[in-house]
PDB file of C-alpha atoms in Angstrom:
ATOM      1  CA  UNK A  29     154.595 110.208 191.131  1.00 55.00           C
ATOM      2  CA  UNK A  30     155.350 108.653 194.253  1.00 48.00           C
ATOM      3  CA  UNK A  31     158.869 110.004 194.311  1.00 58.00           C
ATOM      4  CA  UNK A  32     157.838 113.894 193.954  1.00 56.00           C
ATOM      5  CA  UNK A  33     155.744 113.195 197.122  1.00 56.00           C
ATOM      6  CA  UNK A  34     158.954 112.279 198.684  1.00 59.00           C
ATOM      7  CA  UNK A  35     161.565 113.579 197.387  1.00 65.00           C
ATOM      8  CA  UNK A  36     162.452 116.021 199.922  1.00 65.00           C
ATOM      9  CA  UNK A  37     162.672 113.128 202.576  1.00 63.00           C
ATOM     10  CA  UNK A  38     162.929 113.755 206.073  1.00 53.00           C
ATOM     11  CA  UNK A  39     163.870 110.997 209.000  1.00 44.00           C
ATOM     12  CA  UNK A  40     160.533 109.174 209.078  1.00 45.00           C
ATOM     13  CA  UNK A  41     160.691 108.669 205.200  1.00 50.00           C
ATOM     14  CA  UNK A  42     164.314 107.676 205.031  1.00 70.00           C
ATOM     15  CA  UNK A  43     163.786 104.040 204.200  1.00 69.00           C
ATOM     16  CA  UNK A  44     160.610 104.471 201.746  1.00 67.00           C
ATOM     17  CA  UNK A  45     162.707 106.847 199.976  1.00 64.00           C
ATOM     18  CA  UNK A  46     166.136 105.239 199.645  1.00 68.00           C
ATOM     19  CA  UNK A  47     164.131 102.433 198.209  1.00 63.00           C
ATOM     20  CA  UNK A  48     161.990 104.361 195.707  1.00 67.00           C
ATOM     21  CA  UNK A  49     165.012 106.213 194.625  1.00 67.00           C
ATOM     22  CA  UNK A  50     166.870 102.453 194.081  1.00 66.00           C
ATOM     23  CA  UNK A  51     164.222 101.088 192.041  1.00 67.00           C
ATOM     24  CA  UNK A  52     164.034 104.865 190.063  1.00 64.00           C
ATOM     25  CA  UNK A  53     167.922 104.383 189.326  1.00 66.00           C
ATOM     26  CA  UNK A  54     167.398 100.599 188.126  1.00 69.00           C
ATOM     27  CA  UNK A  55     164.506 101.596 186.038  1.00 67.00           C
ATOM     28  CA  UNK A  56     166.472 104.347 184.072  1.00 65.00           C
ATOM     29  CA  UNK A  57     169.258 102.339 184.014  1.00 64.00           C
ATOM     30  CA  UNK A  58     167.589  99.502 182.147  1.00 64.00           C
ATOM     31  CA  UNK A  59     165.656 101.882 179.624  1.00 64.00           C
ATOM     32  CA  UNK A  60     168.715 103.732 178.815  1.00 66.00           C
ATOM     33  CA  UNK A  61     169.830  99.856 178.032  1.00 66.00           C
ATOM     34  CA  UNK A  62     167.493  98.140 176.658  1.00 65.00           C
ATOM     35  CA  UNK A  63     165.507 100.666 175.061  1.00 62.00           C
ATOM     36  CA  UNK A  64     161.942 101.237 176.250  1.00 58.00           C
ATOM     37  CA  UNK A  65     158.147 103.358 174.973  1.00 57.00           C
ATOM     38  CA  UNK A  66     157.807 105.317 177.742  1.00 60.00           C
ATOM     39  CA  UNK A  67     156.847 109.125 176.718  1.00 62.00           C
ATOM     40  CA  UNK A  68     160.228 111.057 176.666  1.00 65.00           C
ATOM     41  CA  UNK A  69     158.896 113.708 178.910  1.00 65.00           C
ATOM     42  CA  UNK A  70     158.305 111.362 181.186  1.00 67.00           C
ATOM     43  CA  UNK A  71     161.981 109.978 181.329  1.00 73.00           C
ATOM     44  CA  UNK A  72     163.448 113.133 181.705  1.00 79.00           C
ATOM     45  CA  UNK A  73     161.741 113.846 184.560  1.00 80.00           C
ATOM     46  CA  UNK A  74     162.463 110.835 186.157  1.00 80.00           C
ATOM     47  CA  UNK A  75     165.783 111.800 185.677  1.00 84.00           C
ATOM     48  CA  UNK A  76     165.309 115.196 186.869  1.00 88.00           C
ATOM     49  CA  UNK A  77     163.660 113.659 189.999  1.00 88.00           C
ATOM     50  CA  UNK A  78     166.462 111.985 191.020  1.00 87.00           C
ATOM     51  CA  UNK A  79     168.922 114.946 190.310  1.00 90.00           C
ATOM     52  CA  UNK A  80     166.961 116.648 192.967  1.00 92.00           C
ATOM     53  CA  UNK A  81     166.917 114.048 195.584  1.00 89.00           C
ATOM     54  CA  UNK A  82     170.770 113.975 195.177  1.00 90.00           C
ATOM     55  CA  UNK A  83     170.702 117.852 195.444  1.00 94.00           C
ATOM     56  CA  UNK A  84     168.170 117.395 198.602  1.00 92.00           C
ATOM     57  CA  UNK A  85     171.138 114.718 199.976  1.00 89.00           C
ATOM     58  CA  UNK A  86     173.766 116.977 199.228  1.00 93.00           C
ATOM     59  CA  UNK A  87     172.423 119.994 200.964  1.00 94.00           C
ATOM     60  CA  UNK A  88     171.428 117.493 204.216  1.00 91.00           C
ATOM     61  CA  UNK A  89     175.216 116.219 203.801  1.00 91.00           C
ATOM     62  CA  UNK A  90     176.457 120.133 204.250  1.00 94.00           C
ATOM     63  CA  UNK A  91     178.316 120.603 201.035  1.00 96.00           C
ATOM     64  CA  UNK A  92     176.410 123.821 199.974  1.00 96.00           C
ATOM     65  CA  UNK A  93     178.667 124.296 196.630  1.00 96.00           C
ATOM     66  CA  UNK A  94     178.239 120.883 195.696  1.00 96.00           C
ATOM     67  CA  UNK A  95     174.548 121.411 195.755  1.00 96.00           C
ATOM     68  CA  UNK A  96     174.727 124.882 194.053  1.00 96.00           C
ATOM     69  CA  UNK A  97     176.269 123.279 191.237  1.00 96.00           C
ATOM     70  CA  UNK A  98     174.155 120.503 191.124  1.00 96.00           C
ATOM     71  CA  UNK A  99     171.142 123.116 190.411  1.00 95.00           C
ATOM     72  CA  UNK A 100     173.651 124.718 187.887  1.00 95.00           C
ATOM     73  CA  UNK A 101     174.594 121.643 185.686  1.00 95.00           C
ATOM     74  CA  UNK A 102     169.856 120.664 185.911  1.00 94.00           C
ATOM     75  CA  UNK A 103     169.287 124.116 184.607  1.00 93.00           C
ATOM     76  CA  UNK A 104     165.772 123.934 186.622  1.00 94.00           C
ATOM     77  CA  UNK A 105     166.262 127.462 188.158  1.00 95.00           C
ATOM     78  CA  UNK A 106     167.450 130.883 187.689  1.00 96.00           C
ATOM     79  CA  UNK A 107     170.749 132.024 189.230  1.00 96.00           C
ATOM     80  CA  UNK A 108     171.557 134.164 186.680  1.00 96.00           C
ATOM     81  CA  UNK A 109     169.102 137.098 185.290  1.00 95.00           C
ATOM     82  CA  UNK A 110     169.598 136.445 181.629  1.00 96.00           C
ATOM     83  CA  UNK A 111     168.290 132.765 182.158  1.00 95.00           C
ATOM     84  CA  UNK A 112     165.210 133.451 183.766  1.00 95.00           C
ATOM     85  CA  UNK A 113     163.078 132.959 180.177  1.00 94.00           C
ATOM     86  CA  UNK A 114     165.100 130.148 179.126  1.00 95.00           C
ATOM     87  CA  UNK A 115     164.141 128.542 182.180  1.00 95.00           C
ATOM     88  CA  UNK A 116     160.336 129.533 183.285  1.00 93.00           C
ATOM     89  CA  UNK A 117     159.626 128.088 179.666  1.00 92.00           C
ATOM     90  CA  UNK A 118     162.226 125.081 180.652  1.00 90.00           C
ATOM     91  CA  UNK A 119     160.234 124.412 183.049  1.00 89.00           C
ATOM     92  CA  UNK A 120     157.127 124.180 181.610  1.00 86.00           C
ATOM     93  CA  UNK A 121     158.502 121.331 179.677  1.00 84.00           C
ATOM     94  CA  UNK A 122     158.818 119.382 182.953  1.00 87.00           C
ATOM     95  CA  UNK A 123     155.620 116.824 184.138  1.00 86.00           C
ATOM     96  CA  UNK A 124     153.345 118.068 187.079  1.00 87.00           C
ATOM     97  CA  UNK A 125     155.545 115.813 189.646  1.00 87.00           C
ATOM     98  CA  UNK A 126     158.409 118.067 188.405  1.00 89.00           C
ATOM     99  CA  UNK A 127     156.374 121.436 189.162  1.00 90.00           C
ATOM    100  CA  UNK A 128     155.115 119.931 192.504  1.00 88.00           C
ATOM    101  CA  UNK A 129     158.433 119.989 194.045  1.00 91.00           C
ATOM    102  CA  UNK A 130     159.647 123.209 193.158  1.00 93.00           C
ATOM    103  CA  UNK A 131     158.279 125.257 196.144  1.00 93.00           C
ATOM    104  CA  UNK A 132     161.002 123.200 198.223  1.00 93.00           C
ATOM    105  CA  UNK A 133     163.721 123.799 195.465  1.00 95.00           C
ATOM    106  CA  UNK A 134     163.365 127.120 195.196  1.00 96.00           C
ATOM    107  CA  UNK A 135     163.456 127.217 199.297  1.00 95.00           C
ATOM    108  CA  UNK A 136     166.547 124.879 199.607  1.00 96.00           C
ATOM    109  CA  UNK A 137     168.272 127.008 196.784  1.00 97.00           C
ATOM    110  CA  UNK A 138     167.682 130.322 198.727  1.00 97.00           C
ATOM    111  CA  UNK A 139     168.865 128.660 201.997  1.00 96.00           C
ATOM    112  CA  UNK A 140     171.813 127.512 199.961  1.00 97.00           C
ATOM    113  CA  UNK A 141     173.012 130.972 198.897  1.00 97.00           C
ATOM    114  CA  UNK A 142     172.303 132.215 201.912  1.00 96.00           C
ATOM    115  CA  UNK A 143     174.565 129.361 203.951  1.00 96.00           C
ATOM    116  CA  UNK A 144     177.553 130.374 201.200  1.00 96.00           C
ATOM    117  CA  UNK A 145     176.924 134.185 201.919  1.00 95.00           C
ATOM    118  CA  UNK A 146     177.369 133.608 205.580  1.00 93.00           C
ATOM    119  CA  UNK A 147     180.632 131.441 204.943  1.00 92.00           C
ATOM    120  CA  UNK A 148     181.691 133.850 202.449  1.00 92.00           C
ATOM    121  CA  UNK A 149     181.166 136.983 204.742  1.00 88.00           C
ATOM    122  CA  UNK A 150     182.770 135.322 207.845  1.00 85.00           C
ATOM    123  CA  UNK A 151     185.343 134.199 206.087  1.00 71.00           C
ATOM    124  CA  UNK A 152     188.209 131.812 207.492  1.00 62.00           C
ATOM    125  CA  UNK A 153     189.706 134.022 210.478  1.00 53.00           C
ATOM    126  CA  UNK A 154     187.645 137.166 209.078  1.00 49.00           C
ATOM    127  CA  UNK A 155     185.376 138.950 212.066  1.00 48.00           C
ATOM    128  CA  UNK A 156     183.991 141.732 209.722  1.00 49.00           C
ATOM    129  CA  UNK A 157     181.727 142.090 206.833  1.00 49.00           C
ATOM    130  CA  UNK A 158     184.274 145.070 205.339  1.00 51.00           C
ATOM    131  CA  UNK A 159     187.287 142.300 204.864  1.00 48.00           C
ATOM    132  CA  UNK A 160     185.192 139.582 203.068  1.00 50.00           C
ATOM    133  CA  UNK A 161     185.006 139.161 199.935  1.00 74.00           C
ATOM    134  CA  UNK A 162     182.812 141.643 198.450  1.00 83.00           C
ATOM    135  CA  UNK A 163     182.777 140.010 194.632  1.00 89.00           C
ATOM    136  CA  UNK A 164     181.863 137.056 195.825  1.00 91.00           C
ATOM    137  CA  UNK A 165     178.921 138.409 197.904  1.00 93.00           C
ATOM    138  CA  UNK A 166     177.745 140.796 195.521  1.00 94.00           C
ATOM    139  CA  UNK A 167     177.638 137.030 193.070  1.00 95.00           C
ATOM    140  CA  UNK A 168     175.575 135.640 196.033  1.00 96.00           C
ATOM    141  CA  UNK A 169     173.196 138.203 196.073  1.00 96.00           C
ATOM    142  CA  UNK A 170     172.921 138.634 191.963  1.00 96.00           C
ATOM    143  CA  UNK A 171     171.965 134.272 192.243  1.00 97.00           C
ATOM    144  CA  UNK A 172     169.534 135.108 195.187  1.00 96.00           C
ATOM    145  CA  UNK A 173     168.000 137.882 192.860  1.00 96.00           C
ATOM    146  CA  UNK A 174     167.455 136.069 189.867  1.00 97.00           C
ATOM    147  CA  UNK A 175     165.939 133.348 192.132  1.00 96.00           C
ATOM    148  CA  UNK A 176     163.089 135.421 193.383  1.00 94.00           C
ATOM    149  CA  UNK A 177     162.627 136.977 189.912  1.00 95.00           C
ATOM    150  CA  UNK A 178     162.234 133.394 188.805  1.00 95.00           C
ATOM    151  CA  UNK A 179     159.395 131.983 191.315  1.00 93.00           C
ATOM    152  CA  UNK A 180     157.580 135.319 190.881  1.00 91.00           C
ATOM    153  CA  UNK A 181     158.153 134.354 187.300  1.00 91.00           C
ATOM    154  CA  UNK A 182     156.377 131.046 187.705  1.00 89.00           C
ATOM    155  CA  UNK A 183     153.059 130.580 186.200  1.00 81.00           C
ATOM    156  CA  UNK A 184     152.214 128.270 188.984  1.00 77.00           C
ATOM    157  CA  UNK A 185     150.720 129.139 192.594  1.00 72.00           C
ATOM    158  CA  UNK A 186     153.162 128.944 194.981  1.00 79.00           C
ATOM    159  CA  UNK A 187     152.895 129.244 198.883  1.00 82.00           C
ATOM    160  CA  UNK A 188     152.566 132.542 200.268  1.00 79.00           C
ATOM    161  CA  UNK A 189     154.968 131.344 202.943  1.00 87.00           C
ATOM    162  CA  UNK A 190     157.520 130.442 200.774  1.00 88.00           C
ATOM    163  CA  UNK A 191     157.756 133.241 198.926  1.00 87.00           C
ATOM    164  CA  UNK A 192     158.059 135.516 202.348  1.00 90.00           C
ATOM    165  CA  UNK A 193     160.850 133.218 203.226  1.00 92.00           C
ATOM    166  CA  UNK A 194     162.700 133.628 200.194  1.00 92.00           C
ATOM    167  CA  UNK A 195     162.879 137.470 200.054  1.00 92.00           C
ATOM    168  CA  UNK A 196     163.384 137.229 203.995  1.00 93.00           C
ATOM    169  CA  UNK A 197     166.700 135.362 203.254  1.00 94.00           C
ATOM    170  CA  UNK A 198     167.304 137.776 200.296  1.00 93.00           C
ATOM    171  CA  UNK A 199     166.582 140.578 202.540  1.00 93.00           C
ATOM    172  CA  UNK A 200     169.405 139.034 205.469  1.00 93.00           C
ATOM    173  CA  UNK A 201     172.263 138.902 202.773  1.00 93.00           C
ATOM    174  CA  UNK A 202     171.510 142.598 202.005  1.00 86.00           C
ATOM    175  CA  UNK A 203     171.968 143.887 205.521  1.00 74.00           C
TER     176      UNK A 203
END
């Protein structure tokens, strides 16, 4: 519980979380070796916690790709339109500390397509949109599609304000 509160992390909670996620890592580390009774659910996501705070380092780090295929290989969100069932009802397999956090996934994922559109439109040496790549943009904006199907897909409430932000961002790589 305490790690979905902080999972996201920010300067002032840098040394609270490094240490939570050290003790998370020892404890899987020790069930997946010596066995344990904890509720499977409740392993996985652990686990799935401390995907995302790698994915939340990642992103901090500046390696967008790295993080996109981070979210990829958890299979937590939509980038594609023929997962979005497969993973609203994914999701729902996921503990409420799991659920909690997925306002600021679903943000950080949005700003993460976005950051690659913008690299991908510039382009190394490119000053206009008409020489980028346009498969690779048209990809971008398919992932940021499915991505706002999927939280308006979510039977959970989210916040108003991050739901504007996501179709804002979905609305820039448009233009």
């Amino acid at each position: 519980r305490l790690i979905s509160q902080i999972i996201v992390g920010g300067s002032a909670v840098t040394a609270p979380r490094n240490h939570l996620k050290s003790l998370a890592v020892v404890i899987v580390q020790r069930y997946s070796s010596m066995g344990h009774t904890a509720r499977q659910n409740d392993l996985a996501s652990l686990c799935t916690l401390l995907d995302l705070m790698e994915f939340f380092d990642i992103v901090k780090k500046g390696h967008p790709q790295t993080a996109l295929d981070i979210l990829r290989r958890l299979k937590l969100v939509a980038l594609d339109l023929h997962d979005l069932d497969q993973r609203v009802s994914g999701l729902r397999q996921h503990t409420d500390e799991v659920r909690h956090v997925m306002p600021d996934v679903l943000f950080t994922a949005m700003k993460v397509l976005y950051d690659l559109f913008t690299i991908a439109r510039s382009g190394p040496g490119i000053s206009s949109f008409a020489s980028a790549d346009h498969t690779q943009l048209n990809a971008l904006r398919l992932q940021a599609r499915a991505l706002i199907t999927f939280a308006g897909m979510l039977p959970y409430c989210m916040p108003g304000d991050i739901n504007a932000r996501l179709v804002q961002m979905e609305v820039l790589m448009e233009a």
